[in-house]
Amino acid sequence: MSTISLPQSSYIRDNSRTFIDWLKSWLLTVDHKRIAILYLLSINFFFLLGGLAATLVRVELITPQGDLMSSDVYNRAFTLHGVIMVFFFLIPSIPAVLGNFLVPLMIGARDLAFPRLNLLSWYLYMIGGIFALIAAVFGGVDTGWTFYTPFTSTYSNSNVVMSITGVFIMGFSSILTGLNFIATIHKMRAPGLTWFRLPLFIWANYATSIIQILATPVLGIALLLVIVERVWGVGIYDPALGGDPLLFQHLFWFYSHPAVYIMILPAMGVISELISTFSRKRIFGYEFIAFSSIAIAILGFLVWGHHMFVSSQSVYAGLIFSFITMLVAIPSAIKVFNWTATLYKGSISYRTPMLYALGFIGLFVIGGLTGIFLGVTAVDLHVTDTYFVVAHFHYVMVGGTIMAYLGGIHFWWPKMTGRMYNEIWGSIAALIIFVGFNMTFFPQFILGYLGMPRRYHVYPPEFQILHVMSTAGASILAIGFIVPLIYLAISLRKGAIAGDNPWGATGLEWKTSSPPPTFNFDKTPIVTEEAYAYPPEAAERDAASWRPGSPL
Amino acid sequence: MAEQQHTNAHHHGDRHTHISRGTYYRVFVALMVLMVLTVAAWWVEKNLLHIPGWLAVTIAMSIAIAKTVLIVLYFMHVKISSRMTQVYAAGAFVWLIILFVITMGDYVARGWPPQPGPLP
Amino acid sequence: MATITHEEAHVHAHGPELQHQFETPEQQKEAATLGMWAFLVTEIMLFGGIFMAYIVYRWAFPEAWEESAALLNTPLATVNTVVLLVSSLTVALAVNAAEEGNKRRLLTMLALTMLLGLTFLVIKGYEYSEKFAHCAGAKDPISWITGSDLHESHECLVPGRGFLFPEEHGATGGSHGAAHTASMQSGHQLFFLLYFCATGLHAIHMIIGLGVMSAITIMALRDRFSPTYFTPVEIGGLYWHLIDIIWVFLFPLFYLV
């Protein structure tokens, strides 16, 4: 299948003569693949920025004293880290980059349903990002990424309004992406591509889109009211004026808990693709994985109060929220069990994307199980706002979403660019990230359990050894994130030509050339079989034909 | 009404199903009647007899919901739209109710508004 | 600019309105309708947050709500409700006219709709200016502008530092303590804050709606629509109806009960 050279015409190439023309052809493009590349670049920029803020936080925490930063600067550093990572990296990451690139390709469409809306959503993302950056440059915000009232509305004297405006605008970018996916997945599937023939990545993105359109506006209005309160000097959340600060938390978590699933659901979709491809097996329990995505999306809306166990919410509400929180574990576990069942008797090849996928399963299980600890009110009262919580959500967000994001980038890199990355360096980087990640965040579970509260820049000396371990791990993690940047950049020029289907995977995106032509398919494909239609003996044949020296 | 539903079912998937102008006028008249009713209820409550607050709210909200249903079904063509559009239209209101019910559940159980003074 | 030009293979026998990513006009129309509905879901949830705040604070301050509602201009709001309901009818008729390919009726209905929308905004603006005029000490907006009749009124219903709820309308006489008065005032202030936020957000949507309608009118003038292609009229109409529905709830919640 491998070809000697890249295809003559693809979405990357154009015949613009001057630099200005070339720039225009990218900045005014309505091609979903080009917009995905724009997102890839801008999102990775924000990721590095958020990582920089995290570095500041970790460096400060090497010593128990506040010797690098004052408490105020420290507050601004972790808030910058939180705001950038949550709103400008994790939420758009997989849907906006991989989803944008793959949804039309996977369903055999020429583009998304609303290409211009898609471009608009990238511009909104950038405008929101610029607002957040301006806020950071002119002093930053010190409220934490949650913007809790009455701190944001009454007490904080940092750039709250500017940051909130940025997040508000970014929210609309997220809504437009979701809306676009919903219309596309419903109306633009290729002939024969029924719902139960869709790749699971599409199911996951569909569930994500539902959350995006239902939850994001509620965050929008909650933040808008904070702006009104600050600018106008009136008290909608101010208890002194009859308001209720907890109302903000309700509205905020009505978005932000489902937003956790905006981050993790598409990651689960990516993992389903990777596991199946590199086991050479059809996915086990397709319908269960598909419906568990929808179930997580719906249940995710009913559990937000578990963020408010200690915030003077009613104990009865806490009880019910705690119970429903347990229910979310069921669809999540269904996915994990089905992935492991897919691995069973598969011909597993440990290519870089698969390393990330296997890492995901392990880390997500740890993150998910500690989530159950936190869902139990009795335990949560003990560890609320400690490093236990910090470690838990980093296991899910970094160990889950970022592992899947990187795995997905590697998996579809040949499709995006037409070239292969360096497999050896890829595996090394994946292992570095896995080790660095666990070294960073596992000590934080212990720290939190021992009572180290989050968001403090000084701490009792007995915690120092664990903090130093964590910082050391973070340095390893940072190296792990920089290495892929280098070899992926090199692969753009030096990488081997990938060919249409370097992994021997199923799925419509592998049926077109790499990189795909502007309109994806020369002829609209007709689908006659299920996704992951590996023949039953594919794994055995694959294993039998393995020889020393052939790729793992 | 039943017959109309039958014809709609018959035309399902047909692009040329549409709502006639006569229906629009009838719906509009119904909307105006409902509007007069809700204002009349307000006037009665204000000037003639005292209605308890919860009842007044229930009346006003029932009328508003009735108006919304009319507008959504006929003016916004949900009655003749695809099943998916209908699901989304209904979903929005279901999710509003989830937001309201769960949040108010907390407020009611917590005791709202907070009473000043020493704890009981 | 390979990204915008059509490939030869994708030139269809249909009209120019069929965008390159769709196979058939039906598919394009259904996608647009579904997409618009998904957006309307978003809008409903956006206002849902304000309604949530309304429920919470109404629950806390029922008396303040009753007293405050009495100070809003219900007759004007009733007129506005009628205006909006009529505009909903004209929009529905505009869609109907576009469906039947009747350009003249389509344009008439669109013009009527925009006129009604403007009327709504003017009346709303008058209501707002009334409240602001009272804060400035004038009896009504006209005397506020001309500068006569100042210091007639002792109320200010615009939330903020100057907020002053008139004594004679409140249940709080002189007999109650100062702390009590402050908490009563806060209930009233919350009512008016929510009133301004909700109706203001609604008015912003109305202005956007007017922009959408003007764009559709221009498209209609340029003969962009036909009985087979009138999707912009239809989804623009959906947006307009949503604005109407929001008002259908705002009107009784703030002015009546």
PDB file of N, CA and C in Angstrom, chain A residues 417-492:
ATOM      1  N   THR A 417      -0.449  14.340   8.202  1.00  0.00           N
ATOM      2  CA  THR A 417       0.704  14.926   7.514  1.00  0.00           C
ATOM      3  C   THR A 417       1.192  14.072   6.364  1.00  0.00           C
ATOM      4  N   GLY A 418       0.795  12.814   6.314  1.00  0.00           N
ATOM      5  CA  GLY A 418       1.288  11.933   5.264  1.00  0.00           C
ATOM      6  C   GLY A 418       2.628  11.289   5.599  1.00  0.00           C
ATOM      7  N   ARG A 419       3.175  11.616   6.776  1.00  0.00           N
ATOM      8  CA  ARG A 419       4.486  11.055   7.122  1.00  0.00           C
ATOM      9  C   ARG A 419       4.440  10.387   8.483  1.00  0.00           C
ATOM     10  N   MET A 420       5.372   9.419   8.658  1.00  0.00           N
ATOM     11  CA  MET A 420       5.465   8.719   9.937  1.00  0.00           C
ATOM     12  C   MET A 420       6.415   9.466  10.863  1.00  0.00           C
ATOM     13  N   TYR A 421       6.101   9.401  12.153  1.00  0.00           N
ATOM     14  CA  TYR A 421       7.042   9.933  13.137  1.00  0.00           C
ATOM     15  C   TYR A 421       8.053   8.840  13.452  1.00  0.00           C
ATOM     16  N   ASN A 422       9.053   9.160  14.256  1.00  0.00           N
ATOM     17  CA  ASN A 422      10.069   8.181  14.617  1.00  0.00           C
ATOM     18  C   ASN A 422       9.538   7.279  15.719  1.00  0.00           C
ATOM     19  N   GLU A 423       9.369   6.002  15.398  1.00  0.00           N
ATOM     20  CA  GLU A 423       8.715   5.080  16.318  1.00  0.00           C
ATOM     21  C   GLU A 423       9.512   4.910  17.622  1.00  0.00           C
ATOM     22  N   ILE A 424      10.820   4.857  17.517  1.00  0.00           N
ATOM     23  CA  ILE A 424      11.635   4.617  18.723  1.00  0.00           C
ATOM     24  C   ILE A 424      11.499   5.780  19.684  1.00  0.00           C
ATOM     25  N   TRP A 425      11.685   6.994  19.148  1.00  0.00           N
ATOM     26  CA  TRP A 425      11.534   8.155  20.013  1.00  0.00           C
ATOM     27  C   TRP A 425      10.112   8.259  20.552  1.00  0.00           C
ATOM     28  N   GLY A 426       9.169   7.858  19.708  1.00  0.00           N
ATOM     29  CA  GLY A 426       7.773   7.888  20.165  1.00  0.00           C
ATOM     30  C   GLY A 426       7.582   7.012  21.388  1.00  0.00           C
ATOM     31  N   SER A 427       8.099   5.778  21.320  1.00  0.00           N
ATOM     32  CA  SER A 427       7.931   4.872  22.464  1.00  0.00           C
ATOM     33  C   SER A 427       8.643   5.421  23.686  1.00  0.00           C
ATOM     34  N   ILE A 428       9.858   5.971  23.461  1.00  0.00           N
ATOM     35  CA  ILE A 428      10.609   6.498  24.604  1.00  0.00           C
ATOM     36  C   ILE A 428       9.813   7.617  25.272  1.00  0.00           C
ATOM     37  N   ALA A 429       9.294   8.534  24.450  1.00  0.00           N
ATOM     38  CA  ALA A 429       8.547   9.663  25.019  1.00  0.00           C
ATOM     39  C   ALA A 429       7.332   9.171  25.787  1.00  0.00           C
ATOM     40  N   ALA A 430       6.633   8.166  25.227  1.00  0.00           N
ATOM     41  CA  ALA A 430       5.443   7.653  25.913  1.00  0.00           C
ATOM     42  C   ALA A 430       5.824   7.087  27.279  1.00  0.00           C
ATOM     43  N   LEU A 431       6.949   6.364  27.328  1.00  0.00           N
ATOM     44  CA  LEU A 431       7.360   5.797  28.613  1.00  0.00           C
ATOM     45  C   LEU A 431       7.788   6.890  29.583  1.00  0.00           C
ATOM     46  N   ILE A 432       8.513   7.902  29.064  1.00  0.00           N
ATOM     47  CA  ILE A 432       8.922   9.007  29.944  1.00  0.00           C
ATOM     48  C   ILE A 432       7.682   9.669  30.548  1.00  0.00           C
ATOM     49  N   ILE A 433       6.677   9.915  29.701  1.00  0.00           N
ATOM     50  CA  ILE A 433       5.473  10.586  30.202  1.00  0.00           C
ATOM     51  C   ILE A 433       4.800   9.731  31.259  1.00  0.00           C
ATOM     52  N   PHE A 434       4.720   8.424  31.003  1.00  0.00           N
ATOM     53  CA  PHE A 434       4.043   7.548  31.970  1.00  0.00           C
ATOM     54  C   PHE A 434       4.764   7.580  33.315  1.00  0.00           C
ATOM     55  N   VAL A 435       6.086   7.437  33.268  1.00  0.00           N
ATOM     56  CA  VAL A 435       6.854   7.435  34.519  1.00  0.00           C
ATOM     57  C   VAL A 435       6.756   8.798  35.200  1.00  0.00           C
ATOM     58  N   GLY A 436       7.000   9.849  34.427  1.00  0.00           N
ATOM     59  CA  GLY A 436       6.975  11.194  34.991  1.00  0.00           C
ATOM     60  C   GLY A 436       5.632  11.526  35.587  1.00  0.00           C
ATOM     61  N   PHE A 437       4.582  11.117  34.896  1.00  0.00           N
ATOM     62  CA  PHE A 437       3.254  11.429  35.384  1.00  0.00           C
ATOM     63  C   PHE A 437       2.999  10.775  36.739  1.00  0.00           C
ATOM     64  N   ASN A 438       3.292   9.480  36.812  1.00  0.00           N
ATOM     65  CA  ASN A 438       3.016   8.789  38.080  1.00  0.00           C
ATOM     66  C   ASN A 438       3.875   9.330  39.207  1.00  0.00           C
ATOM     67  N   MET A 439       5.119   9.703  38.871  1.00  0.00           N
ATOM     68  CA  MET A 439       5.993  10.229  39.906  1.00  0.00           C
ATOM     69  C   MET A 439       5.495  11.595  40.378  1.00  0.00           C
ATOM     70  N   THR A 440       4.891  12.353  39.474  1.00  0.00           N
ATOM     71  CA  THR A 440       4.374  13.663  39.875  1.00  0.00           C
ATOM     72  C   THR A 440       3.161  13.525  40.764  1.00  0.00           C
ATOM     73  N   PHE A 441       2.228  12.695  40.363  1.00  0.00           N
ATOM     74  CA  PHE A 441       0.919  12.774  40.993  1.00  0.00           C
ATOM     75  C   PHE A 441       0.657  11.691  42.023  1.00  0.00           C
ATOM     76  N   PHE A 442       1.401  10.563  41.964  1.00  0.00           N
ATOM     77  CA  PHE A 442       1.092   9.586  43.018  1.00  0.00           C
ATOM     78  C   PHE A 442       1.450  10.109  44.407  1.00  0.00           C
ATOM     79  N   PRO A 443       2.612  10.766  44.567  1.00  0.00           N
ATOM     80  CA  PRO A 443       2.898  11.323  45.903  1.00  0.00           C
ATOM     81  C   PRO A 443       1.819  12.283  46.383  1.00  0.00           C
ATOM     82  N   GLN A 444       1.118  12.911  45.430  1.00  0.00           N
ATOM     83  CA  GLN A 444       0.102  13.888  45.852  1.00  0.00           C
ATOM     84  C   GLN A 444      -1.096  13.213  46.508  1.00  0.00           C
ATOM     85  N   PHE A 445      -1.378  11.961  46.104  1.00  0.00           N
ATOM     86  CA  PHE A 445      -2.431  11.226  46.828  1.00  0.00           C
ATOM     87  C   PHE A 445      -2.052  11.117  48.302  1.00  0.00           C
ATOM     88  N   ILE A 446      -0.805  10.751  48.543  1.00  0.00           N
ATOM     89  CA  ILE A 446      -0.364  10.551  49.933  1.00  0.00           C
ATOM     90  C   ILE A 446      -0.354  11.881  50.669  1.00  0.00           C
ATOM     91  N   LEU A 447       0.163  12.916  49.973  1.00  0.00           N
ATOM     92  CA  LEU A 447       0.175  14.258  50.571  1.00  0.00           C
ATOM     93  C   LEU A 447      -1.221  14.674  51.015  1.00  0.00           C
ATOM     94  N   GLY A 448      -2.158  14.485  50.103  1.00  0.00           N
ATOM     95  CA  GLY A 448      -3.528  14.900  50.395  1.00  0.00           C
ATOM     96  C   GLY A 448      -4.111  14.105  51.539  1.00  0.00           C
ATOM     97  N   TYR A 449      -3.826  12.797  51.512  1.00  0.00           N
ATOM     98  CA  TYR A 449      -4.379  11.963  52.572  1.00  0.00           C
ATOM     99  C   TYR A 449      -3.812  12.368  53.928  1.00  0.00           C
ATOM    100  N   LEU A 450      -2.535  12.807  53.924  1.00  0.00           N
ATOM    101  CA  LEU A 450      -1.926  13.243  55.172  1.00  0.00           C
ATOM    102  C   LEU A 450      -2.390  14.641  55.582  1.00  0.00           C
ATOM    103  N   GLY A 451      -3.104  15.327  54.698  1.00  0.00           N
ATOM    104  CA  GLY A 451      -3.694  16.595  55.108  1.00  0.00           C
ATOM    105  C   GLY A 451      -3.098  17.836  54.492  1.00  0.00           C
ATOM    106  N   MET A 452      -2.314  17.697  53.434  1.00  0.00           N
ATOM    107  CA  MET A 452      -1.771  18.894  52.786  1.00  0.00           C
ATOM    108  C   MET A 452      -2.867  19.561  51.961  1.00  0.00           C
ATOM    109  N   PRO A 453      -3.278  20.788  52.328  1.00  0.00           N
ATOM    110  CA  PRO A 453      -4.333  21.437  51.549  1.00  0.00           C
ATOM    111  C   PRO A 453      -3.810  21.952  50.216  1.00  0.00           C
ATOM    112  N   ARG A 454      -4.696  22.050  49.229  1.00  0.00           N
ATOM    113  CA  ARG A 454      -4.278  22.573  47.931  1.00  0.00           C
ATOM    114  C   ARG A 454      -4.213  24.098  48.006  1.00  0.00           C
ATOM    115  N   ARG A 455      -3.575  24.699  47.005  1.00  0.00           N
ATOM    116  CA  ARG A 455      -3.534  26.153  46.836  1.00  0.00           C
ATOM    117  C   ARG A 455      -2.775  26.887  47.936  1.00  0.00           C
ATOM    118  N   TYR A 456      -1.787  26.207  48.561  1.00  0.00           N
ATOM    119  CA  TYR A 456      -0.939  26.912  49.530  1.00  0.00           C
ATOM    120  C   TYR A 456       0.483  26.911  49.019  1.00  0.00           C
ATOM    121  N   HIS A 457       1.187  28.005  49.200  1.00  0.00           N
ATOM    122  CA  HIS A 457       2.564  28.038  48.707  1.00  0.00           C
ATOM    123  C   HIS A 457       3.558  27.690  49.813  1.00  0.00           C
ATOM    124  N   VAL A 458       3.104  27.617  51.060  1.00  0.00           N
ATOM    125  CA  VAL A 458       3.982  27.154  52.138  1.00  0.00           C
ATOM    126  C   VAL A 458       3.334  25.929  52.769  1.00  0.00           C
ATOM    127  N   TYR A 459       4.171  25.075  53.382  1.00  0.00           N
ATOM    128  CA  TYR A 459       3.613  23.865  53.985  1.00  0.00           C
ATOM    129  C   TYR A 459       4.551  23.399  55.084  1.00  0.00           C
ATOM    130  N   PRO A 460       4.069  22.555  55.997  1.00  0.00           N
ATOM    131  CA  PRO A 460       4.927  22.052  57.076  1.00  0.00           C
ATOM    132  C   PRO A 460       6.077  21.232  56.495  1.00  0.00           C
ATOM    133  N   PRO A 461       7.255  21.284  57.110  1.00  0.00           N
ATOM    134  CA  PRO A 461       8.448  20.635  56.537  1.00  0.00           C
ATOM    135  C   PRO A 461       8.291  19.133  56.335  1.00  0.00           C
ATOM    136  N   GLU A 462       7.422  18.474  57.111  1.00  0.00           N
ATOM    137  CA  GLU A 462       7.362  17.012  56.960  1.00  0.00           C
ATOM    138  C   GLU A 462       6.820  16.600  55.594  1.00  0.00           C
ATOM    139  N   PHE A 463       6.183  17.524  54.864  1.00  0.00           N
ATOM    140  CA  PHE A 463       5.679  17.171  53.536  1.00  0.00           C
ATOM    141  C   PHE A 463       6.733  17.341  52.452  1.00  0.00           C
ATOM    142  N   GLN A 464       7.916  17.834  52.841  1.00  0.00           N
ATOM    143  CA  GLN A 464       8.834  18.258  51.783  1.00  0.00           C
ATOM    144  C   GLN A 464       9.254  17.103  50.876  1.00  0.00           C
ATOM    145  N   ILE A 465       9.519  15.946  51.457  1.00  0.00           N
ATOM    146  CA  ILE A 465      10.057  14.854  50.631  1.00  0.00           C
ATOM    147  C   ILE A 465       9.078  14.474  49.523  1.00  0.00           C
ATOM    148  N   LEU A 466       7.797  14.442  49.877  1.00  0.00           N
ATOM    149  CA  LEU A 466       6.805  14.095  48.856  1.00  0.00           C
ATOM    150  C   LEU A 466       6.704  15.191  47.797  1.00  0.00           C
ATOM    151  N   HIS A 467       6.790  16.453  48.246  1.00  0.00           N
ATOM    152  CA  HIS A 467       6.712  17.550  47.283  1.00  0.00           C
ATOM    153  C   HIS A 467       7.920  17.536  46.349  1.00  0.00           C
ATOM    154  N   VAL A 468       9.080  17.221  46.889  1.00  0.00           N
ATOM    155  CA  VAL A 468      10.268  17.186  46.033  1.00  0.00           C
ATOM    156  C   VAL A 468      10.143  16.066  45.009  1.00  0.00           C
ATOM    157  N   MET A 469       9.625  14.926  45.459  1.00  0.00           N
ATOM    158  CA  MET A 469       9.377  13.829  44.512  1.00  0.00           C
ATOM    159  C   MET A 469       8.450  14.280  43.397  1.00  0.00           C
ATOM    160  N   SER A 470       7.407  14.970  43.802  1.00  0.00           N
ATOM    161  CA  SER A 470       6.414  15.413  42.827  1.00  0.00           C
ATOM    162  C   SER A 470       7.044  16.371  41.824  1.00  0.00           C
ATOM    163  N   THR A 471       7.848  17.293  42.316  1.00  0.00           N
ATOM    164  CA  THR A 471       8.488  18.244  41.402  1.00  0.00           C
ATOM    165  C   THR A 471       9.467  17.534  40.478  1.00  0.00           C
ATOM    166  N   ALA A 472      10.190  16.561  41.028  1.00  0.00           N
ATOM    167  CA  ALA A 472      11.115  15.798  40.181  1.00  0.00           C
ATOM    168  C   ALA A 472      10.342  15.098  39.077  1.00  0.00           C
ATOM    169  N   GLY A 473       9.213  14.491  39.448  1.00  0.00           N
ATOM    170  CA  GLY A 473       8.384  13.832  38.445  1.00  0.00           C
ATOM    171  C   GLY A 473       7.911  14.816  37.399  1.00  0.00           C
ATOM    172  N   ALA A 474       7.551  16.021  37.847  1.00  0.00           N
ATOM    173  CA  ALA A 474       7.058  17.022  36.899  1.00  0.00           C
ATOM    174  C   ALA A 474       8.141  17.392  35.896  1.00  0.00           C
ATOM    175  N   SER A 475       9.414  17.409  36.346  1.00  0.00           N
ATOM    176  CA  SER A 475      10.483  17.715  35.388  1.00  0.00           C
ATOM    177  C   SER A 475      10.578  16.624  34.344  1.00  0.00           C
ATOM    178  N   ILE A 476      10.469  15.357  34.790  1.00  0.00           N
ATOM    179  CA  ILE A 476      10.504  14.245  33.828  1.00  0.00           C
ATOM    180  C   ILE A 476       9.335  14.369  32.858  1.00  0.00           C
ATOM    181  N   LEU A 477       8.165  14.700  33.421  1.00  0.00           N
ATOM    182  CA  LEU A 477       6.963  14.855  32.595  1.00  0.00           C
ATOM    183  C   LEU A 477       7.191  15.940  31.547  1.00  0.00           C
ATOM    184  N   ALA A 478       7.807  17.049  31.966  1.00  0.00           N
ATOM    185  CA  ALA A 478       8.048  18.152  31.024  1.00  0.00           C
ATOM    186  C   ALA A 478       8.927  17.688  29.874  1.00  0.00           C
ATOM    187  N   ILE A 479       9.970  16.912  30.190  1.00  0.00           N
ATOM    188  CA  ILE A 479      10.822  16.379  29.116  1.00  0.00           C
ATOM    189  C   ILE A 479       9.978  15.512  28.186  1.00  0.00           C
ATOM    190  N   GLY A 480       9.121  14.702  28.806  1.00  0.00           N
ATOM    191  CA  GLY A 480       8.267  13.824  28.005  1.00  0.00           C
ATOM    192  C   GLY A 480       7.355  14.583  27.063  1.00  0.00           C
ATOM    193  N   PHE A 481       6.973  15.804  27.435  1.00  0.00           N
ATOM    194  CA  PHE A 481       6.111  16.584  26.536  1.00  0.00           C
ATOM    195  C   PHE A 481       6.920  17.300  25.464  1.00  0.00           C
ATOM    196  N   ILE A 482       8.202  17.586  25.765  1.00  0.00           N
ATOM    197  CA  ILE A 482       8.996  18.335  24.791  1.00  0.00           C
ATOM    198  C   ILE A 482       9.531  17.407  23.699  1.00  0.00           C
ATOM    199  N   VAL A 483       9.901  16.184  24.077  1.00  0.00           N
ATOM    200  CA  VAL A 483      10.464  15.251  23.086  1.00  0.00           C
ATOM    201  C   VAL A 483       9.533  15.052  21.884  1.00  0.00           C
ATOM    202  N   PRO A 484       8.221  14.776  22.087  1.00  0.00           N
ATOM    203  CA  PRO A 484       7.357  14.599  20.906  1.00  0.00           C
ATOM    204  C   PRO A 484       7.322  15.831  20.023  1.00  0.00           C
ATOM    205  N   LEU A 485       7.346  17.015  20.648  1.00  0.00           N
ATOM    206  CA  LEU A 485       7.357  18.231  19.825  1.00  0.00           C
ATOM    207  C   LEU A 485       8.498  18.185  18.833  1.00  0.00           C
ATOM    208  N   ILE A 486       9.654  17.736  19.315  1.00  0.00           N
ATOM    209  CA  ILE A 486      10.842  17.755  18.444  1.00  0.00           C
ATOM    210  C   ILE A 486      10.722  16.712  17.341  1.00  0.00           C
ATOM    211  N   TYR A 487      10.462  15.436  17.742  1.00  0.00           N
ATOM    212  CA  TYR A 487      10.474  14.430  16.663  1.00  0.00           C
ATOM    213  C   TYR A 487       9.276  14.555  15.742  1.00  0.00           C
ATOM    214  N   LEU A 488       8.163  15.091  16.232  1.00  0.00           N
ATOM    215  CA  LEU A 488       7.028  15.305  15.320  1.00  0.00           C
ATOM    216  C   LEU A 488       7.372  16.406  14.324  1.00  0.00           C
ATOM    217  N   ALA A 489       8.026  17.462  14.810  1.00  0.00           N
ATOM    218  CA  ALA A 489       8.421  18.540  13.890  1.00  0.00           C
ATOM    219  C   ALA A 489       9.399  18.009  12.850  1.00  0.00           C
ATOM    220  N   ILE A 490      10.367  17.186  13.297  1.00  0.00           N
ATOM    221  CA  ILE A 490      11.340  16.637  12.349  1.00  0.00           C
ATOM    222  C   ILE A 490      10.642  15.759  11.318  1.00  0.00           C
ATOM    223  N   SER A 491       9.653  15.003  11.765  1.00  0.00           N
ATOM    224  CA  SER A 491       8.986  14.068  10.853  1.00  0.00           C
ATOM    225  C   SER A 491       8.299  14.797   9.708  1.00  0.00           C
ATOM    226  N   LEU A 492       7.955  16.064   9.891  1.00  0.00           N
ATOM    227  CA  LEU A 492       7.293  16.803   8.814  1.00  0.00           C
ATOM    228  C   LEU A 492       8.170  16.847   7.573  1.00  0.00           C
TER     229      LEU A 492
END
